[in-house]
Coordinates of C-alpha atoms and ligand atoms in Angstrom, one line a residue:
X179 CA -0.6 -25.9 -154.0
X180 CA 2.1 -28.7 -152.3
X181 CA 3.5 -29.8 -155.0
X182 CA 7.1 -28.8 -155.4
X183 CA 6.6 -29.7 -151.3
X184 CA 9.6 -32.0 -150.9
X185 CA 11.3 -31.7 -154.6
X186 CA 14.2 -32.3 -154.6
X187 CA 16.2 -29.9 -157.1
X188 CA 19.9 -30.0 -158.2
X189 CA 20.5 -26.4 -160.1
X190 CA 23.5 -26.3 -162.6
X191 CA 24.1 -23.2 -163.0
X192 CA 26.5 -22.3 -166.0
X193 CA 28.7 -19.3 -166.0
X194 CA 26.5 -16.8 -167.6
X195 CA 25.8 -13.4 -166.3
X196 CA 21.8 -15.4 -166.0
X197 CA 23.6 -16.7 -163.5
X198 CA 22.6 -14.0 -161.6
X199 CA 18.5 -14.4 -162.1
X200 CA 18.8 -17.7 -160.9
X201 CA 18.7 -16.6 -157.0
X202 CA 15.0 -15.5 -157.5
X203 CA 14.6 -19.1 -159.6
X204 CA 16.2 -21.0 -155.5
X205 CA 14.0 -18.7 -153.6
X206 CA 10.9 -19.2 -155.1
X207 CA 11.7 -23.0 -154.9
X208 CA 11.9 -23.2 -151.6
X209 CA 9.3 -21.1 -151.2
X210 CA 7.1 -23.4 -151.9
X211 CA 8.8 -26.5 -149.5
X212 CA 11.4 -27.4 -152.6
X213 CA 15.1 -28.6 -151.0
X214 CA 17.7 -26.8 -154.1
X215 CA 21.3 -27.9 -154.3
X216 CA 23.2 -25.6 -156.4
X217 CA 26.2 -27.3 -158.2
X218 CA 28.2 -24.4 -160.5
X219 CA 30.8 -24.2 -163.1
X220 CA 34.0 -22.6 -162.4
X221 CA 33.1 -19.3 -164.5
X222 CA 29.5 -19.6 -162.9
X223 CA 31.4 -18.1 -160.0
X224 CA 33.4 -15.2 -160.9
X225 CA 29.4 -13.8 -161.2
X226 CA 28.3 -15.1 -157.9
X227 CA 29.7 -16.6 -155.0
X228 CA 29.2 -19.6 -153.8
X229 CA 28.2 -17.8 -150.8
X230 CA 25.3 -15.4 -151.8
X231 CA 23.9 -19.3 -153.0
X232 CA 25.0 -21.2 -150.2
X233 CA 23.3 -18.9 -148.8
X234 CA 20.3 -18.1 -151.2
X235 CA 19.4 -22.0 -150.8
X236 CA 20.7 -23.0 -147.1
X237 CA 22.9 -25.6 -148.6
X238 CA 26.4 -25.4 -149.6
X239 CA 27.7 -25.2 -152.7
X240 CA 29.1 -27.5 -154.7
X241 CA 31.6 -26.6 -157.3
X242 CA 35.3 -29.5 -156.9
X243 CA 34.5 -32.6 -158.4
X244 CA 37.4 -33.4 -156.5
X245 CA 36.4 -31.8 -153.3
X246 CA 38.9 -34.0 -150.6
X247 CA 36.3 -33.4 -147.0
X248 CA 33.6 -35.9 -149.6
X249 CA 32.9 -38.9 -148.5
X250 CA 34.3 -41.4 -151.5
X251 CA 33.9 -38.3 -152.9
X252 CA 31.2 -39.1 -155.0
X253 CA 29.0 -36.1 -154.9
X254 CA 28.5 -36.1 -158.4
X255 CA 27.0 -39.0 -158.6
X256 CA 25.3 -38.9 -155.1
X257 CA 23.4 -35.6 -156.4
X258 CA 22.4 -37.2 -160.1
X259 CA 20.8 -39.8 -158.6
X260 CA 18.9 -38.0 -154.9
X261 CA 17.2 -35.3 -157.5
X262 CA 13.6 -35.5 -158.5
X263 CA 14.2 -33.0 -160.8
X264 CA 17.9 -31.4 -162.5
X265 CA 17.7 -27.7 -163.9
X266 CA 20.4 -25.9 -166.2
X267 CA 20.1 -22.6 -165.9
X268 CA 22.0 -20.6 -167.8
X269 CA 22.3 -23.4 -169.8
X270 CA 25.6 -22.2 -171.4
X271 CA 26.4 -22.9 -175.0
X272 CA 29.9 -24.4 -173.1
X273 CA 27.5 -26.7 -171.2
X274 CA 25.5 -27.1 -173.6
X275 CA 28.2 -28.1 -176.6
X276 CA 29.7 -30.1 -173.2
X277 CA 27.0 -32.4 -172.7
X278 CA 26.3 -33.0 -176.1
X279 CA 29.5 -34.5 -176.3
X280 CA 29.4 -36.2 -173.2
X281 CA 32.5 -34.1 -171.6
X282 CA 33.3 -34.6 -167.5
X283 CA 35.3 -32.7 -166.3
X284 CA 34.1 -30.6 -164.0
X285 CA 31.4 -31.2 -160.8
X286 CA 28.2 -30.1 -163.0
X287 CA 29.6 -32.3 -166.5
X288 CA 30.0 -35.0 -164.4
X289 CA 26.7 -35.1 -163.1
X290 CA 24.6 -34.2 -165.8
X291 CA 26.7 -37.7 -167.5
X292 CA 25.6 -39.7 -164.3
X293 CA 22.0 -38.0 -164.9
X294 CA 19.6 -40.5 -165.4
X295 CA 16.2 -38.6 -164.7
X296 CA 14.5 -36.0 -165.7
X297 CA 16.6 -32.3 -166.8
X298 CA 15.5 -29.4 -167.8
X299 CA 17.4 -26.9 -170.0
X300 CA 17.4 -23.7 -169.4
X301 CA 19.4 -21.8 -172.0
X302 CA 21.2 -18.1 -171.9
X303 CA 23.2 -16.5 -174.4
X304 CA 24.1 -13.9 -176.7
X305 CA 21.7 -14.5 -179.9
X306 CA 23.8 -15.5 -182.5
X307 CA 25.6 -18.3 -180.1
X308 CA 22.5 -19.6 -180.0
X309 CA 21.3 -19.1 -183.2
X310 CA 25.1 -20.6 -184.4
X311 CA 24.8 -24.5 -185.9
X312 CA 27.3 -25.7 -183.4
X313 CA 25.1 -24.9 -180.5
X314 CA 22.1 -25.6 -182.8
X315 CA 22.5 -29.1 -183.9
X316 CA 24.2 -29.3 -179.6
X317 CA 20.6 -28.6 -178.5
X318 CA 19.1 -31.2 -181.3
X319 CA 20.8 -33.8 -180.2
X320 CA 20.1 -33.0 -177.2
X321 CA 16.3 -33.5 -177.5
X322 CA 17.0 -36.3 -179.3
X323 CA 17.9 -37.5 -175.8
X324 CA 15.6 -36.7 -174.1
X325 CA 16.3 -33.2 -172.2
X326 CA 13.6 -30.9 -171.6
X327 CA 14.2 -27.3 -172.5
X328 CA 12.9 -23.8 -171.3
X329 CA 13.3 -21.2 -174.1
X330 CA 16.0 -19.0 -174.7
X331 CA 13.6 -15.7 -175.4
X332 CA 13.7 -12.9 -177.1
X333 CA 13.9 -9.4 -175.7
X334 CA 17.5 -7.5 -175.0
X335 CA 20.3 -9.3 -174.1
X336 CA 22.8 -8.7 -171.3
X337 CA 25.4 -7.2 -174.9
X338 CA 23.6 -4.8 -175.0
X339 CA 21.7 -6.8 -178.3
X340 CA 18.0 -7.3 -179.7
X341 CA 17.5 -11.3 -180.3
X342 CA 16.4 -14.8 -178.9
X343 CA 18.8 -15.5 -175.8
X344 CA 17.4 -14.1 -172.4
X345 CA 16.4 -16.9 -169.9
X346 CA 13.1 -17.9 -169.9
X347 CA 11.5 -16.3 -166.1
X348 CA 11.3 -17.9 -163.3
X349 CA 8.2 -18.3 -163.6
X350 CA 8.0 -20.3 -166.7
X351 CA 11.0 -22.3 -166.3
X352 CA 9.0 -23.1 -163.0
X353 CA 6.0 -24.4 -165.2
X354 CA 8.0 -26.0 -167.9
X355 CA 9.8 -27.6 -164.4
X356 CA 6.6 -28.9 -163.3
X357 CA 5.7 -30.2 -166.5
X358 CA 8.2 -32.3 -166.4
X359 CA 7.7 -34.4 -163.4
X360 CA 4.1 -33.9 -163.7
X361 CA 2.5 -37.9 -165.0
X362 CA 1.3 -37.4 -169.2
X363 CA -1.5 -39.4 -169.7
X364 CA -2.7 -37.0 -172.5
X365 CA 0.0 -36.2 -174.8
X366 CA -0.8 -36.9 -177.9
X367 CA -4.2 -35.4 -176.7
X368 CA -5.7 -32.5 -178.3
X369 CA -8.3 -29.8 -176.0
X370 CA -10.1 -27.0 -177.7
X371 CA -10.7 -24.9 -175.1
X372 CA -13.5 -21.7 -175.1
X373 CA -13.4 -18.7 -172.1
X374 CA -13.8 -15.9 -170.3
X375 CA -16.4 -12.9 -171.6
X376 CA -17.1 -12.0 -175.2
X377 CA -18.1 -8.3 -175.3
X378 CA -20.5 -7.0 -178.0
X379 CA -20.2 -3.5 -179.5
X380 CA -23.0 -1.1 -179.8
X381 CA -20.9 1.4 -180.2
X382 CA -17.0 2.3 -180.5
X383 CA -17.4 3.0 -177.2
X384 CA -19.4 1.5 -175.2
X385 CA -20.6 -2.3 -175.3
X386 CA -22.4 -5.4 -173.6
X387 CA -20.2 -7.9 -171.5
X388 CA -20.0 -10.2 -168.5
X389 CA -18.5 -10.3 -165.7
X390 CA -15.6 -13.5 -166.6
X391 CA -12.6 -13.2 -165.5
X392 CA -12.2 -16.4 -167.6
X393 CA -9.5 -18.2 -165.4
X394 CA -11.8 -21.1 -165.0
X395 CA -11.2 -22.0 -168.2
X396 CA -7.5 -21.1 -168.1
X397 CA -7.5 -23.1 -165.2
X398 CA -8.0 -25.9 -167.0
X399 CA -6.5 -25.6 -170.3
X400 CA -3.2 -25.6 -167.5
X401 CA -4.1 -29.1 -166.4
X402 CA -4.3 -29.8 -169.6
X403 CA -0.8 -28.7 -170.5
X404 CA 0.2 -30.3 -167.6
X405 CA -0.8 -33.5 -168.4
X406 CA 0.8 -33.3 -172.0
X407 CA -2.5 -31.5 -173.9
X408 CA -1.9 -29.9 -176.5
X409 CA -4.0 -26.9 -175.9
X410 CA -6.2 -24.2 -178.1
X411 CA -7.6 -21.6 -175.9
X412 CA -9.7 -19.2 -177.8
X413 CA -10.5 -16.6 -175.6
X414 CA -12.6 -13.3 -174.3
X415 CA -10.8 -10.7 -173.4
X416 CA -9.0 -11.0 -170.7
X417 CA -6.5 -9.6 -168.0
X418 CA -4.6 -12.9 -166.7
X419 CA -1.5 -13.9 -167.7
X420 CA -2.0 -16.8 -170.4
X421 CA -1.0 -20.5 -170.1
X422 CA 3.1 -21.5 -170.9
X423 CA 2.3 -23.5 -174.5
X424 CA -0.9 -22.5 -174.6
X425 CA -2.4 -22.1 -178.6
X426 CA -4.0 -19.2 -178.2
X427 CA -6.8 -17.4 -180.0
X428 CA -8.0 -13.5 -179.1
X429 CA -10.9 -13.1 -180.1
X430 CA -14.0 -9.7 -178.6
X431 CA -17.3 -11.3 -180.2
X432 CA -19.4 -13.9 -180.1
X433 CA -19.2 -14.2 -183.7
X434 CA -15.6 -13.9 -182.9
X435 CA -16.0 -16.8 -181.1
X436 CA -18.0 -18.8 -183.2
X437 CA -16.0 -18.2 -186.3
X438 CA -12.7 -19.4 -184.4
X439 CA -14.2 -22.6 -183.0
X440 CA -15.9 -23.9 -185.8
X441 CA -12.6 -23.4 -188.1
X442 CA -10.1 -25.9 -185.9
X443 CA -13.1 -27.5 -185.7
X444 CA -13.9 -28.6 -188.7
X445 CA -9.6 -28.5 -189.8
X446 CA -9.2 -30.7 -186.9
X447 CA -11.7 -33.3 -186.6
X448 CA -11.0 -34.4 -190.7
X449 CA -8.3 -34.9 -189.3
X450 CA -9.1 -36.5 -186.2
X451 CA -6.5 -34.4 -184.0
X452 CA -9.4 -33.1 -181.5
X453 CA -10.0 -34.9 -178.5
X454 CA -12.2 -33.0 -176.2
X455 CA -14.0 -29.1 -176.2
X456 CA -14.1 -27.4 -173.1
X457 CA -16.4 -24.5 -173.5
X458 CA -16.1 -22.8 -170.9
X459 CA -16.9 -19.2 -171.9
X460 CA -19.5 -17.1 -170.6
X461 CA -20.8 -16.5 -174.3
X462 CA -22.8 -13.1 -174.5
X463 CA -26.8 -15.0 -176.1
X464 CA -27.6 -11.4 -177.8
X465 CA -25.3 -8.5 -179.3
X466 CA -27.1 -5.4 -180.1
X467 CA -28.7 -5.3 -183.0
X468 CA -27.0 -3.0 -184.6
X469 CA -23.5 -1.2 -184.2
X470 CA -23.6 2.2 -184.6
X471 CA -20.7 3.9 -186.3
X472 CA -20.4 6.9 -184.2
X473 CA -20.8 7.4 -180.4
X474 CA -24.5 7.1 -179.3
X475 CA -25.5 10.3 -178.0
X476 CA -27.0 10.7 -174.8
X477 CA -30.2 13.1 -176.3
X478 CA -31.2 9.9 -178.5
X479 CA -35.3 9.5 -178.1
X480 CA -34.7 6.2 -178.8
X481 CA -32.6 5.7 -175.4
X482 CA -33.6 3.3 -172.7
X483 CA -33.6 0.7 -176.0
X484 CA -31.2 -1.4 -177.4
X485 CA -33.0 -4.1 -179.7
X486 CA -30.7 -7.4 -179.5
X487 CA -30.5 -9.9 -181.8
X488 CA -29.6 -14.0 -181.1
X489 CA -25.8 -14.7 -181.3
X490 CA -24.9 -18.4 -182.9
X491 CA -24.8 -20.6 -180.2
X492 CA -21.4 -22.5 -180.7
X493 CA -22.1 -25.4 -177.6
X494 CA -25.9 -26.5 -179.9
X495 CA -23.7 -26.2 -183.0
X496 CA -21.2 -28.4 -182.5
X497 CA -23.6 -30.7 -180.2
X498 CA -25.4 -31.0 -183.7
X499 CA -22.2 -31.8 -185.9
X500 CA -20.8 -33.8 -183.9
X501 CA -23.3 -37.2 -185.1
X502 CA -22.1 -35.8 -188.6
X503 CA -18.2 -37.0 -187.6
X504 CA -19.3 -40.6 -189.8
X505 CA -16.0 -42.8 -188.7
X506 CA -14.1 -40.3 -187.7
X507 CA -12.5 -39.1 -183.5
X508 CA -15.5 -38.0 -182.0
X509 CA -13.9 -35.7 -179.2
X510 CA -15.8 -34.8 -176.0
X511 CA -17.9 -31.4 -175.7
X512 CA -18.0 -30.1 -172.2
X513 CA -20.2 -27.9 -171.8
X514 CA -21.0 -25.3 -168.9
X515 CA -23.8 -24.0 -167.1
X516 CA -23.5 -20.4 -165.2
X517 CA -26.8 -20.2 -163.4
X518 CA -28.0 -18.4 -160.4
X519 CA -30.7 -20.8 -158.3
X520 CA -32.7 -23.9 -159.6
X521 CA -29.1 -25.2 -161.0
X522 CA -29.7 -28.8 -161.4
X523 CA -32.7 -28.1 -162.9
X524 CA -31.8 -25.5 -165.1
X525 CA -29.0 -27.8 -166.5
X526 CA -30.6 -31.1 -166.8
X527 CA -33.1 -28.5 -169.5
X528 CA -30.3 -27.4 -170.6
X529 CA -28.7 -30.8 -171.6
X530 CA -31.6 -31.7 -173.4
X531 CA -31.4 -29.0 -175.5
X532 CA -28.0 -28.6 -176.4
X533 CA -26.8 -32.8 -175.9
X534 CA -23.0 -32.9 -174.6
X535 CA -20.9 -36.0 -173.0
X536 CA -21.4 -33.1 -169.0
X537 CA -22.2 -29.8 -167.7
X538 CA -20.4 -28.5 -165.2
X539 CA -22.4 -26.3 -163.0
X540 CA -21.4 -23.6 -161.0
X541 CA -24.7 -21.2 -159.1
X542 CA -22.4 -17.6 -159.5
X543 CA -25.2 -16.4 -157.1
X544 CA -23.6 -18.2 -154.5
X545 CA -20.6 -17.3 -152.2
X546 CA -17.5 -18.6 -153.5
X547 CA -18.9 -19.7 -156.6
X548 CA -18.3 -18.4 -160.4
X549 CA -17.0 -15.3 -162.0
X550 CA -14.0 -12.9 -160.6
X551 CA -13.7 -15.0 -157.7
X552 CA -10.1 -17.8 -157.1
X553 CA -12.8 -20.5 -156.6
X554 CA -16.0 -22.6 -157.5
X555 CA -18.4 -24.6 -156.3
X556 CA -19.6 -27.7 -159.5
X557 CA -22.1 -30.3 -160.4
X558 CA -21.2 -32.2 -163.1
X559 CA -23.9 -33.6 -165.1
X560 CA -23.1 -36.2 -167.4
X561 CA -25.0 -37.3 -170.3
X562 CA -25.4 -40.8 -168.5
X563 CA -27.6 -38.2 -166.6
X564 CA -25.5 -39.3 -163.3
X565 CA -24.8 -36.4 -161.1
X566 CA -21.4 -35.8 -159.2
X567 CA -21.2 -32.6 -156.9
X568 CA -18.0 -31.5 -155.7
X569 CA -17.4 -29.8 -152.0
X570 CA -15.9 -26.1 -152.7
X571 CA -12.2 -26.0 -154.6
X572 CA -9.9 -22.9 -156.1
X573 CA -10.6 -23.0 -159.8
X574 CA -6.9 -24.5 -160.5
X575 CA -8.2 -27.6 -158.0
X576 CA -11.2 -28.0 -160.3
X577 CA -9.3 -27.8 -163.0
X578 CA -6.7 -30.2 -162.3
X579 CA -9.8 -32.6 -161.4
X580 CA -11.6 -31.8 -164.8
X581 CA -9.2 -32.8 -166.8
X582 CA -8.3 -35.9 -164.9
X583 CA -12.4 -37.2 -165.6
X584 CA -12.3 -36.3 -169.3
X585 CA -8.9 -38.5 -169.4
X586 CA -10.8 -41.1 -168.2
X587 CA -13.2 -41.2 -169.9
X588 CA -10.4 -40.9 -172.9
X589 CA -9.6 -43.8 -172.9
X590 CA -12.9 -45.5 -172.6
X591 CA -14.7 -45.6 -176.0
X592 CA -17.5 -42.8 -176.5
X593 CA -20.2 -42.0 -178.7
X594 CA -21.9 -39.2 -179.5
X595 CA -24.6 -38.1 -176.8
X596 CA -27.9 -38.0 -179.4
Ligands
C5P652 O1 -27.2 -21.9 -172.9 P1 -26.1 -21.1 -171.4 O2 -25.7 -19.8 -172.3 O3 -26.9 -21.2 -170.6 O4 -25.4 -22.4 -171.8 C1 -23.6 -22.8 -171.2 C2 -23.2 -23.0 -172.4 O5 -23.0 -23.1 -173.9 C3 -21.5 -22.7 -172.3 O6 -20.6 -23.9 -172.0 C4 -21.0 -21.8 -172.8 O7 -20.1 -21.4 -172.7 C5 -21.5 -22.4 -174.1 N1 -22.2 -21.4 -175.5 C6 -21.9 -21.1 -176.7 N2 -22.3 -19.7 -177.0 C7 -23.3 -19.4 -176.5 C8 -23.4 -19.5 -175.4 C9 -23.2 -20.8 -174.8 O8 -21.3 -21.7 -176.7 N3 -23.5 -18.7 -177.7

């Protein structure tokens, strides 16, 4: 929650129409406790006045490299040094070109040349300017020097045309900015997650499902991404936005989820690029034995009887496939156990039936825990039989702690759980 508190951000604003949208970025950063100093190019002040930047940021605007009122005239060096992060938004074609060539003719570019810490660029421009080989080669040069990029996104542009060139949203810039500052212990690691409910169709209108919102799984995906992992997220029907940067595979039924997970497992265990599998999805254990092509009529004699058939159990199948990975990287497999009472006993029984490295247990009948709520109280059952009980936390915090625990397991050698 407190991530942004006391973080010092220097926001470099280039001269594009998207300069107006950076006002929301400043507001959001400030709301979350960060301090924002705005450095604008001369062109930026044609779109938004220094007074506006000053009023929104609550700090003096910086625009003049030769401001005689500044002590020692070293504003560019001080700004470059003191910021936790420099965000350039909008990063115009002109700013990117100047940075790629090391030009330092104004305060913004001089500050960027003096900067040694992390820099995030959020470009915005006309789509032809963005795709021009000159801009693209500048982006390649800057990426090679460690500048992070965020966007631009596709959509309708200020020039009235459609294409790639829109400034990323405030939420996306904030998320990528956060990842620039978070430690990245999972760089090079790949996580596969399942999340949300599945839907098992009865007829074209009705289905069997459950209350899973997908929030726990999405929070784990988010935490893994923030720690630098690559994330594949197979999810059932949910109403929440996907975490930025995850490769999402939306599915509907348990059988689709099973097929998607097995395809990733087979491909990525074969080339040793799968490190952890976290199965948070509330997969329907059963599906209607038949899916009727027509809506079932009220008057049917069979009303009240739905014949069911077992769905494939993804966790069980992965636990069986693990020992077959001879001489290969063995991914950690983590299951979830949503119970209503007797949670630990039931989880122990589950662990012996579907051996995995860890089961994350929650009693969904407990207040503040389980489906649809923002918090969760979980107990971890390790395959070593060790039990860890965590206090009530937000799902975001549970996700973060769980990812930290997986990170530490990954740094020690481990074996199949059989
Ligand atoms: O046995 P139970 O359904 O309670 O096990 C829960 C765990 O197994 C969860 O991790 C869930 O994602 C996974 N599961 C699965 N495939 C199923 C049913 C459950 O992967 N068909």
